[in-house]
Amino acid sequence: MANRMTISTAGTFRLDDRRSFRHPLAIATRVRELGGANFPIILRNLSAVGFQGECRTPLTVPSVIALNLPPLGEVRARVRWVRDEIVGAEFIERLEIEDVDRVLAAAPDPLLGQAPDPAADSAGA
């Protein structure tokens, strides 16, 4: 697949936000563009300001998406960039550090193995 990257400059993104500590993780969950159907995504890193994930379904820059972020529930974010199946998004409302800690506590350890494939449960979605 050809390497393609799309970047958005819309919104109030601040360069300092890119320096927010990114926690590696491996969470199989669901995402949807607003008004659309849910589909699988594997989160690969998380910070208070956004996330990076692997998603086979194309997302549009700069669409607003709803991410199921266990155990917080649905969190909205704006897609900032897409490169092949990798997506980067910025949360509409920055997460509190306590919320980041809750997500990390509930997540499997990414060093112990791969996250389960969310496509395996897509038939029940």
C-alpha positions in Angstrom: 0.0 0.0 0.0 1.4 3.4 -0.9 2.4 5.6 2.0 -0.1 8.5 2.2 -0.4 11.1 4.9 -3.1 13.7 5.5 -2.7 16.4 8.1 -5.2 19.0 9.4 -4.3 22.4 10.7 -7.9 23.2 11.8 -8.7 23.9 15.5 -6.8 25.2 18.5 -3.9 22.7 18.5 -0.9 24.0 20.5 2.6 22.8 19.8 3.1 22.4 23.6 0.3 19.8 23.5 2.5 17.5 21.3 4.9 17.3 24.2 2.3 15.7 26.5 3.6 12.3 27.7 2.4 9.5 25.5 1.8 6.2 27.2 2.2 3.0 25.1 -0.7 0.6 25.3 -2.6 -1.9 23.3 -6.4 -1.6 23.7 -8.8 -3.1 21.2 -11.9 -0.9 21.1 -14.4 0.8 18.8 -14.6 4.2 17.1 -17.1 5.9 14.8 -17.3 9.1 12.9 -20.3 11.1 14.2 -23.5 9.8 12.7 -21.7 6.7 11.4 -21.3 3.0 12.4 -18.9 1.7 15.0 -15.8 -0.1 13.7 -12.6 -1.6 15.3 -9.5 0.3 16.3 -6.4 -0.7 18.3 -5.1 2.2 20.5 -1.3 2.2 20.5 -0.6 5.3 22.6 -2.5 7.7 24.8 -1.9 11.1 26.3 -4.1 13.7 28.0 -4.5 15.5 24.6 -4.9 12.6 22.1 -4.1 9.1 20.9 -2.6 7.1 18.1 -4.3 3.9 16.8 -4.5 1.4 14.1 -7.7 1.4 12.1 -8.5 -0.5 8.9 -11.5 1.7 8.1 -10.5 5.0 6.6 -11.1 8.1 8.8 -11.4 11.6 7.3 -9.1 14.5 8.4 -10.4 16.6 10.2 -13.6 14.7 11.1 -14.8 14.5 14.7 -15.0 10.9 16.0 -16.4 9.2 19.1 -13.9 6.8 20.7 -15.0 4.1 23.2 -12.2 4.6 25.8 -12.6 1.9 28.5 -13.4 2.6 31.4 -14.4 6.2 30.6 -16.9 5.4 27.8 -17.3 7.5 24.7 -14.8 10.4 24.2 -14.8 12.8 21.3 -11.7 13.6 19.3 -10.7 15.3 16.0 -8.7 13.3 13.5 -5.5 15.2 12.9 -3.6 12.9 10.6 -3.9 9.6 8.8 -1.0 7.5 7.4 -2.2 4.3 5.8 -3.9 2.4 8.7 -2.4 4.6 11.5 -4.5 7.6 12.8 -3.6 10.4 15.2 -6.4 12.3 16.9 -6.7 15.2 19.4 -9.4 15.0 22.2 -12.0 17.8 21.9 -11.7 18.1 25.7 -8.3 17.4 27.2 -8.4 14.3 29.6 -7.7 14.8 33.3 -4.6 13.0 34.5 -6.8 10.9 36.7 -8.8 9.7 33.7 -5.6 8.8 31.8 -4.5 6.8 34.9 -7.9 5.0 34.9 -7.5 4.0 31.3 -3.9 2.8 31.8 -4.9 0.8 34.9 -7.7 -1.0 32.9 -5.5 -1.6 29.8 -3.5 -4.8 29.1 0.3 -4.4 29.4 1.5 -3.8 25.8 4.9 -5.5 26.6 3.1 -8.8 27.4 1.6 -9.2 24.0 -0.6 -8.0 21.2 -4.1 -6.6 21.9 -6.9 -8.9 20.7 -8.1 -8.3 17.1 -11.3 -6.2 17.5 -12.4 -7.4 14.0 -13.0 -10.8 15.5 -16.0 -9.4 17.5 -17.3 -7.1 14.7 -20.0 -9.5 13.8 -21.8 -8.7 17.1 -21.4 -4.9 16.7 
